């Protein structure tokens, strides 16, 4: 999943999704820290909303954009956009999401009361709900969002402190989405979560960007392959196997939209109903191909875009069964 943080970044995200159909997907929206871009838009805020709607609708219909966002509130960084501006354009963008009936990709920092209240006002009009990504809030805030039907996105920023770990442990597995939020939010040795990485496969060598090679990471940058570390931490805090974490992640991600006629067997147990197209996606998740390898290399080389790489990318197979030689 390649995340849009403003109009231009949303267009770039869609370009990547167009280039890799069925493998990359995009979101369309304006991040709360970019919400001043509405008033700075040459033709005015309403014109930017029209452009966003057009872009989201066209890419949704083409199958390249699967969520509206990243939208929400961030009161930790009011120097980028003041509270009133954020509130105004969060509500207006939610209005677009209601019109388009797209799932939401949401952001909330130090704004839980306003954030949840605004979502509740529109809840009946948002049947597809969505994901509150990079969650760092309290246990009560998490439980409130889950009770409303939203998923919780967990990455390195969600796992910094013991308090964070205690909250993440209580996220129901069926409502937990694993993500990187690259190029930020990596798990660092100073984080409370790092103690759960003892059995995780080692990451590739990290080098300065000037010395980058296809089998290396860029130093100081969170990259897609680091999603495996998030999976191992979640497994550790929940005291379950990483395979169980990956099963839940992959199957819930594939089946959220289509729970129809057929059944899927996981470890000998029938657990979900799904359509033929969803089952085909499940089959794909068990494989990794050279084309996917090349895509990952392209992601590693990019570095400039906001890549919240929550996509599948043969996630379970990579985490549980494979070395990182090609990364």
GROMACS .gro file of C-alpha atoms in nm:
model
  327
    1UNK     CA    1   0.000   0.000   0.000
    2UNK     CA    2   0.150   0.330  -0.114
    3UNK     CA    3   0.007   0.618   0.083
    4UNK     CA    4  -0.106   0.954  -0.050
    5UNK     CA    5  -0.029   1.246   0.181
    6UNK     CA    6  -0.140   1.530  -0.048
    7UNK     CA    7  -0.268   1.565  -0.404
    8UNK     CA    8   0.072   1.531  -0.572
    9UNK     CA    9   0.183   1.238  -0.355
   10UNK     CA   10  -0.150   1.067  -0.420
   11UNK     CA   11  -0.088   1.095  -0.792
   12UNK     CA   12   0.259   0.943  -0.748
   13UNK     CA   13   0.113   0.660  -0.542
   14UNK     CA   14  -0.135   0.586  -0.820
   15UNK     CA   15   0.146   0.588  -1.076
   16UNK     CA   16   0.318   0.309  -0.884
   17UNK     CA   17  -0.008   0.118  -0.852
   18UNK     CA   18  -0.064   0.155  -1.226
   19UNK     CA   19   0.286   0.030  -1.296
   20UNK     CA   20   0.236  -0.282  -1.081
   21UNK     CA   21  -0.132  -0.381  -1.113
   22UNK     CA   22  -0.251  -0.635  -0.862
   23UNK     CA   23   0.065  -0.594  -0.658
   24UNK     CA   24   0.069  -0.228  -0.549
   25UNK     CA   25  -0.231  -0.028  -0.436
   26UNK     CA   26  -0.264   0.338  -0.348
   27UNK     CA   27  -0.455   0.566  -0.114
   28UNK     CA   28  -0.577   0.915  -0.202
   29UNK     CA   29  -0.601   1.196   0.052
   30UNK     CA   30  -0.439   1.487   0.233
   31UNK     CA   31  -0.255   1.419   0.559
   32UNK     CA   32  -0.352   1.649   0.850
   33UNK     CA   33   0.000   1.796   0.854
   34UNK     CA   34  -0.053   1.892   0.488
   35UNK     CA   35  -0.401   2.035   0.538
   36UNK     CA   36  -0.283   2.391   0.477
   37UNK     CA   37  -0.238   2.287   0.115
   38UNK     CA   38  -0.615   2.329   0.073
   39UNK     CA   39  -0.597   2.702   0.142
   40UNK     CA   40  -0.274   2.737  -0.056
   41UNK     CA   41  -0.422   2.571  -0.366
   42UNK     CA   42  -0.426   2.829  -0.649
   43UNK     CA   43  -0.792   2.768  -0.736
   44UNK     CA   44  -0.899   2.749  -0.372
   45UNK     CA   45  -0.989   2.473  -0.121
   46UNK     CA   46  -1.307   2.363  -0.297
   47UNK     CA   47  -1.118   2.312  -0.622
   48UNK     CA   48  -0.866   2.090  -0.444
   49UNK     CA   49  -1.151   1.886  -0.297
   50UNK     CA   50  -1.293   1.844  -0.647
   51UNK     CA   51  -0.953   1.726  -0.776
   52UNK     CA   52  -0.917   1.482  -0.487
   53UNK     CA   53  -1.262   1.341  -0.549
   54UNK     CA   54  -1.195   1.300  -0.919
   55UNK     CA   55  -0.860   1.130  -0.859
   56UNK     CA   56  -1.001   0.899  -0.592
   57UNK     CA   57  -1.305   0.804  -0.797
   58UNK     CA   58  -1.107   0.733  -1.114
   59UNK     CA   59  -0.841   0.530  -0.936
   60UNK     CA   60  -1.099   0.345  -0.727
   61UNK     CA   61  -1.288   0.248  -1.041
   62UNK     CA   62  -0.962   0.140  -1.204
   63UNK     CA   63  -0.878  -0.078  -0.904
   64UNK     CA   64  -0.559   0.110  -0.814
   65UNK     CA   65  -0.680   0.306  -0.510
   66UNK     CA   66  -0.833   0.098  -0.233
   67UNK     CA   67  -0.867   0.350   0.050
   68UNK     CA   68  -0.921   0.720   0.111
   69UNK     CA   69  -0.645   0.879   0.317
   70UNK     CA   70  -0.420   0.944   0.485
   71UNK     CA   71  -0.658   1.175   0.664
   72UNK     CA   72  -0.718   1.263   1.027
   73UNK     CA   73  -0.587   1.488   1.305
   74UNK     CA   74  -0.239   1.551   1.445
   75UNK     CA   75  -0.226   1.782   1.747
   76UNK     CA   76   0.137   1.692   1.813
   77UNK     CA   77   0.243   1.888   1.506
   78UNK     CA   78   0.030   2.199   1.500
   79UNK     CA   79   0.325   2.393   1.357
   80UNK     CA   80   0.241   2.233   1.022
   81UNK     CA   81  -0.131   2.307   1.037
   82UNK     CA   82  -0.336   2.460   1.317
   83UNK     CA   83  -0.618   2.275   1.488
   84UNK     CA   84  -0.904   2.456   1.312
   85UNK     CA   85  -0.755   2.393   0.968
   86UNK     CA   86  -0.706   2.025   1.046
   87UNK     CA   87  -1.061   1.989   1.177
   88UNK     CA   88  -1.213   2.165   0.878
   89UNK     CA   89  -1.045   1.950   0.615
   90UNK     CA   90  -1.071   1.624   0.805
   91UNK     CA   91  -1.448   1.671   0.805
   92UNK     CA   92  -1.457   1.775   0.440
   93UNK     CA   93  -1.245   1.477   0.333
   94UNK     CA   94  -1.466   1.243   0.534
   95UNK     CA   95  -1.751   1.383   0.331
   96UNK     CA   96  -1.571   1.275   0.014
   97UNK     CA   97  -1.512   0.928   0.159
   98UNK     CA   98  -1.883   0.899   0.232
   99UNK     CA   99  -1.967   0.999  -0.126
  100UNK     CA  100  -1.714   0.754  -0.269
  101UNK     CA  101  -1.782   0.475  -0.017
  102UNK     CA  102  -1.413   0.395   0.020
  103UNK     CA  103  -1.245   0.247   0.329
  104UNK     CA  104  -1.046   0.498   0.534
  105UNK     CA  105  -0.674   0.518   0.600
  106UNK     CA  106  -0.661   0.728   0.915
  107UNK     CA  107  -0.410   0.923   1.125
  108UNK     CA  108  -0.457   1.033   1.487
  109UNK     CA  109  -0.198   1.189   1.718
  110UNK     CA  110  -0.288   1.346   2.055
  111UNK     CA  111  -0.636   1.414   1.916
  112UNK     CA  112  -0.837   1.110   2.022
  113UNK     CA  113  -1.141   1.294   2.160
  114UNK     CA  114  -1.202   1.508   1.851
  115UNK     CA  115  -1.096   1.230   1.614
  116UNK     CA  116  -1.336   0.972   1.755
  117UNK     CA  117  -1.623   1.218   1.791
  118UNK     CA  118  -1.598   1.317   1.425
  119UNK     CA  119  -1.589   0.954   1.312
  120UNK     CA  120  -1.892   0.870   1.528
  121UNK     CA  121  -2.092   1.147   1.360
  122UNK     CA  122  -2.043   0.973   1.024
  123UNK     CA  123  -2.022   0.612   1.135
  124UNK     CA  124  -2.351   0.500   0.977
  125UNK     CA  125  -2.233   0.645   0.646
  126UNK     CA  126  -1.898   0.463   0.656
  127UNK     CA  127  -1.988   0.093   0.644
  128UNK     CA  128  -1.642  -0.005   0.515
  129UNK     CA  129  -1.469   0.162   0.812
  130UNK     CA  130  -1.090   0.142   0.767
  131UNK     CA  131  -0.760   0.143   0.952
  132UNK     CA  132  -0.625   0.386   1.213
  133UNK     CA  133  -0.263   0.343   1.118
  134UNK     CA  134   0.058   0.388   1.320
  135UNK     CA  135  -0.145   0.377   1.640
  136UNK     CA  136   0.022   0.521   1.951
  137UNK     CA  137  -0.279   0.595   2.169
  138UNK     CA  138  -0.400   0.453   2.500
  139UNK     CA  139  -0.570   0.122   2.571
  140UNK     CA  140  -0.906   0.293   2.613
  141UNK     CA  141  -0.864   0.483   2.285
  142UNK     CA  142  -0.775   0.162   2.101
  143UNK     CA  143  -1.071  -0.024   2.248
  144UNK     CA  144  -1.305   0.259   2.153
  145UNK     CA  145  -1.189   0.250   1.790
  146UNK     CA  146  -1.212  -0.129   1.772
  147UNK     CA  147  -1.565  -0.114   1.914
  148UNK     CA  148  -1.654   0.121   1.629
  149UNK     CA  149  -1.530  -0.136   1.379
  150UNK     CA  150  -1.192   0.011   1.284
  151UNK     CA  151  -0.867  -0.180   1.241
  152UNK     CA  152  -0.553  -0.074   1.428
  153UNK     CA  153  -0.226  -0.032   1.235
  154UNK     CA  154   0.087  -0.131   1.427
  155UNK     CA  155   0.443  -0.037   1.330
  156UNK     CA  156   0.768   0.055   1.504
  157UNK     CA  157   0.625   0.382   1.635
  158UNK     CA  158   0.344   0.182   1.796
  159UNK     CA  159   0.596  -0.033   1.984
  160UNK     CA  160   0.843   0.211   2.141
  161UNK     CA  161   0.756   0.187   2.510
  162UNK     CA  162   0.632  -0.075   2.754
  163UNK     CA  163   0.302   0.112   2.762
  164UNK     CA  164   0.281   0.088   2.382
  165UNK     CA  165   0.349  -0.286   2.400
  166UNK     CA  166   0.075  -0.333   2.659
  167UNK     CA  167  -0.175  -0.164   2.426
  168UNK     CA  168  -0.062  -0.355   2.117
  169UNK     CA  169  -0.095  -0.684   2.307
  170UNK     CA  170  -0.465  -0.615   2.358
  171UNK     CA  171  -0.547  -0.535   1.994
  172UNK     CA  172  -0.763  -0.825   1.871
  173UNK     CA  173  -0.566  -1.018   1.611
  174UNK     CA  174  -0.852  -0.991   1.363
  175UNK     CA  175  -0.837  -0.610   1.397
  176UNK     CA  176  -0.460  -0.572   1.386
  177UNK     CA  177  -0.286  -0.459   1.067
  178UNK     CA  178   0.092  -0.482   1.048
  179UNK     CA  179   0.271  -0.201   0.865
  180UNK     CA  180   0.605  -0.028   0.830
  181UNK     CA  181   0.512   0.337   0.762
  182UNK     CA  182   0.843   0.352   0.577
  183UNK     CA  183   1.063   0.541   0.541
  184UNK     CA  184   0.990   0.623   0.909
  185UNK     CA  185   0.890   0.432   1.222
  186UNK     CA  186   1.153   0.158   1.225
  187UNK     CA  187   1.214  -0.049   1.539
  188UNK     CA  188   1.530   0.079   1.708
  189UNK     CA  189   1.756  -0.094   1.963
  190UNK     CA  190   1.642   0.161   2.225
  191UNK     CA  191   1.275   0.064   2.183
  192UNK     CA  192   1.106  -0.167   2.430
  193UNK     CA  193   1.006  -0.388   2.139
  194UNK     CA  194   1.363  -0.469   2.037
  195UNK     CA  195   1.390  -0.747   2.296
  196UNK     CA  196   1.145  -0.951   2.090
  197UNK     CA  197   1.372  -0.957   1.784
  198UNK     CA  198   1.620  -1.216   1.913
  199UNK     CA  199   1.472  -1.489   1.694
  200UNK     CA  200   1.382  -1.266   1.398
  201UNK     CA  201   1.579  -1.316   1.076
  202UNK     CA  202   1.857  -1.058   1.037
  203UNK     CA  203   1.793  -0.760   0.814
  204UNK     CA  204   2.007  -0.693   0.508
  205UNK     CA  205   2.317  -0.480   0.539
  206UNK     CA  206   2.242  -0.106   0.553
  207UNK     CA  207   2.465   0.134   0.358
  208UNK     CA  208   2.467   0.504   0.275
  209UNK     CA  209   2.235   0.586  -0.013
  210UNK     CA  210   2.531   0.675  -0.235
  211UNK     CA  211   2.656   0.316  -0.199
  212UNK     CA  212   2.321   0.145  -0.236
  213UNK     CA  213   2.305  -0.196  -0.403
  214UNK     CA  214   2.011  -0.425  -0.473
  215UNK     CA  215   2.088  -0.653  -0.178
  216UNK     CA  216   2.128  -0.368   0.073
  217UNK     CA  217   1.906  -0.131   0.267
  218UNK     CA  218   1.966   0.242   0.287
  219UNK     CA  219   2.106   0.345   0.623
  220UNK     CA  220   1.865   0.532   0.848
  221UNK     CA  221   1.559   0.445   0.641
  222UNK     CA  222   1.275   0.210   0.730
  223UNK     CA  223   1.208  -0.019   0.435
  224UNK     CA  224   0.944  -0.277   0.338
  225UNK     CA  225   1.145  -0.578   0.451
  226UNK     CA  226   1.136  -0.446   0.808
  227UNK     CA  227   0.769  -0.537   0.832
  228UNK     CA  228   0.895  -0.880   0.936
  229UNK     CA  229   1.028  -0.730   1.258
  230UNK     CA  230   0.685  -0.592   1.342
  231UNK     CA  231   0.539  -0.939   1.296
  232UNK     CA  232   0.795  -1.093   1.531
  233UNK     CA  233   0.731  -0.829   1.798
  234UNK     CA  234   0.354  -0.879   1.777
  235UNK     CA  235   0.405  -1.253   1.810
  236UNK     CA  236   0.629  -1.198   2.112
  237UNK     CA  237   0.398  -0.968   2.304
  238UNK     CA  238   0.095  -1.184   2.231
  239UNK     CA  239   0.288  -1.503   2.313
  240UNK     CA  240   0.188  -1.675   1.991
  241UNK     CA  241   0.385  -1.796   1.692
  242UNK     CA  242   0.483  -1.560   1.415
  243UNK     CA  243   0.306  -1.796   1.176
  244UNK     CA  244  -0.021  -1.729   1.355
  245UNK     CA  245   0.034  -1.355   1.331
  246UNK     CA  246   0.107  -1.383   0.960
  247UNK     CA  247  -0.192  -1.607   0.895
  248UNK     CA  248  -0.423  -1.356   1.059
  249UNK     CA  249  -0.265  -1.063   0.876
  250UNK     CA  250  -0.273  -1.216   0.530
  251UNK     CA  251  -0.614  -1.377   0.548
  252UNK     CA  252  -0.794  -1.083   0.705
  253UNK     CA  253  -0.634  -0.845   0.454
  254UNK     CA  254  -0.744  -1.059   0.163
  255UNK     CA  255  -1.094  -1.129   0.282
  256UNK     CA  256  -1.209  -0.802   0.433
  257UNK     CA  257  -1.399  -0.704   0.118
  258UNK     CA  258  -1.522  -1.044   0.002
  259UNK     CA  259  -1.668  -1.300   0.243
  260UNK     CA  260  -1.898  -1.484   0.012
  261UNK     CA  261  -1.941  -1.836  -0.115
  262UNK     CA  262  -1.634  -2.053  -0.070
  263UNK     CA  263  -1.416  -2.156   0.221
  264UNK     CA  264  -1.046  -2.129   0.293
  265UNK     CA  265  -0.859  -2.385   0.500
  266UNK     CA  266  -0.584  -2.264   0.732
  267UNK     CA  267  -0.374  -2.530   0.907
  268UNK     CA  268  -0.643  -2.790   0.847
  269UNK     CA  269  -0.918  -2.572   0.989
  270UNK     CA  270  -1.188  -2.396   0.786
  271UNK     CA  271  -1.182  -2.039   0.911
  272UNK     CA  272  -1.320  -1.796   0.654
  273UNK     CA  273  -1.563  -1.772   0.368
  274UNK     CA  274  -1.449  -1.600   0.052
  275UNK     CA  275  -1.513  -1.556  -0.318
  276UNK     CA  276  -1.307  -1.709  -0.598
  277UNK     CA  277  -1.120  -1.384  -0.655
  278UNK     CA  278  -1.027  -1.356  -0.288
  279UNK     CA  279  -0.912  -1.718  -0.286
  280UNK     CA  280  -0.692  -1.646  -0.588
  281UNK     CA  281  -0.531  -1.364  -0.393
  282UNK     CA  282  -0.470  -1.603  -0.106
  283UNK     CA  283  -0.300  -1.843  -0.344
  284UNK     CA  284  -0.082  -1.559  -0.468
  285UNK     CA  285   0.024  -1.475  -0.114
  286UNK     CA  286   0.194  -1.812  -0.082
  287UNK     CA  287   0.433  -1.730  -0.367
  288UNK     CA  288   0.708  -1.485  -0.437
  289UNK     CA  289   0.838  -1.416  -0.788
  290UNK     CA  290   1.124  -1.231  -0.949
  291UNK     CA  291   0.885  -0.954  -1.048
  292UNK     CA  292   0.803  -0.898  -0.682
  293UNK     CA  293   1.172  -0.898  -0.597
  294UNK     CA  294   1.235  -0.627  -0.854
  295UNK     CA  295   0.945  -0.423  -0.719
  296UNK     CA  296   1.091  -0.437  -0.370
  297UNK     CA  297   1.426  -0.323  -0.505
  298UNK     CA  298   1.251  -0.027  -0.663
  299UNK     CA  299   1.088   0.059  -0.330
  300UNK     CA  300   1.424   0.042  -0.156
  301UNK     CA  301   1.569   0.279  -0.416
  302UNK     CA  302   1.288   0.537  -0.395
  303UNK     CA  303   1.313   0.675  -0.043
  304UNK     CA  304   1.138   1.005  -0.109
  305UNK     CA  305   0.772   0.903  -0.097
  306UNK     CA  306   0.565   0.819   0.208
  307UNK     CA  307   0.551   0.443   0.171
  308UNK     CA  308   0.328   0.283   0.432
  309UNK     CA  309   0.398  -0.061   0.296
  310UNK     CA  310   0.107  -0.252   0.446
  311UNK     CA  311   0.064  -0.464   0.133
  312UNK     CA  312   0.093  -0.839   0.134
  313UNK     CA  313   0.401  -0.906  -0.082
  314UNK     CA  314   0.402  -1.274   0.000
  315UNK     CA  315   0.436  -1.162   0.358
  316UNK     CA  316   0.381  -1.489   0.537
  317UNK     CA  317   0.620  -1.679   0.311
  318UNK     CA  318   0.894  -1.421   0.355
  319UNK     CA  319   0.862  -1.388   0.732
  320UNK     CA  320   0.834  -1.753   0.816
  321UNK     CA  321   1.025  -1.944   0.552
  322UNK     CA  322   1.278  -1.736   0.370
  323UNK     CA  323   1.617  -1.572   0.405
  324UNK     CA  324   1.676  -1.215   0.298
  325UNK     CA  325   1.945  -1.287   0.040
  326UNK     CA  326   1.758  -1.112  -0.241
  327UNK     CA  327   1.676  -0.800  -0.037
   0.00000   0.00000   0.00000
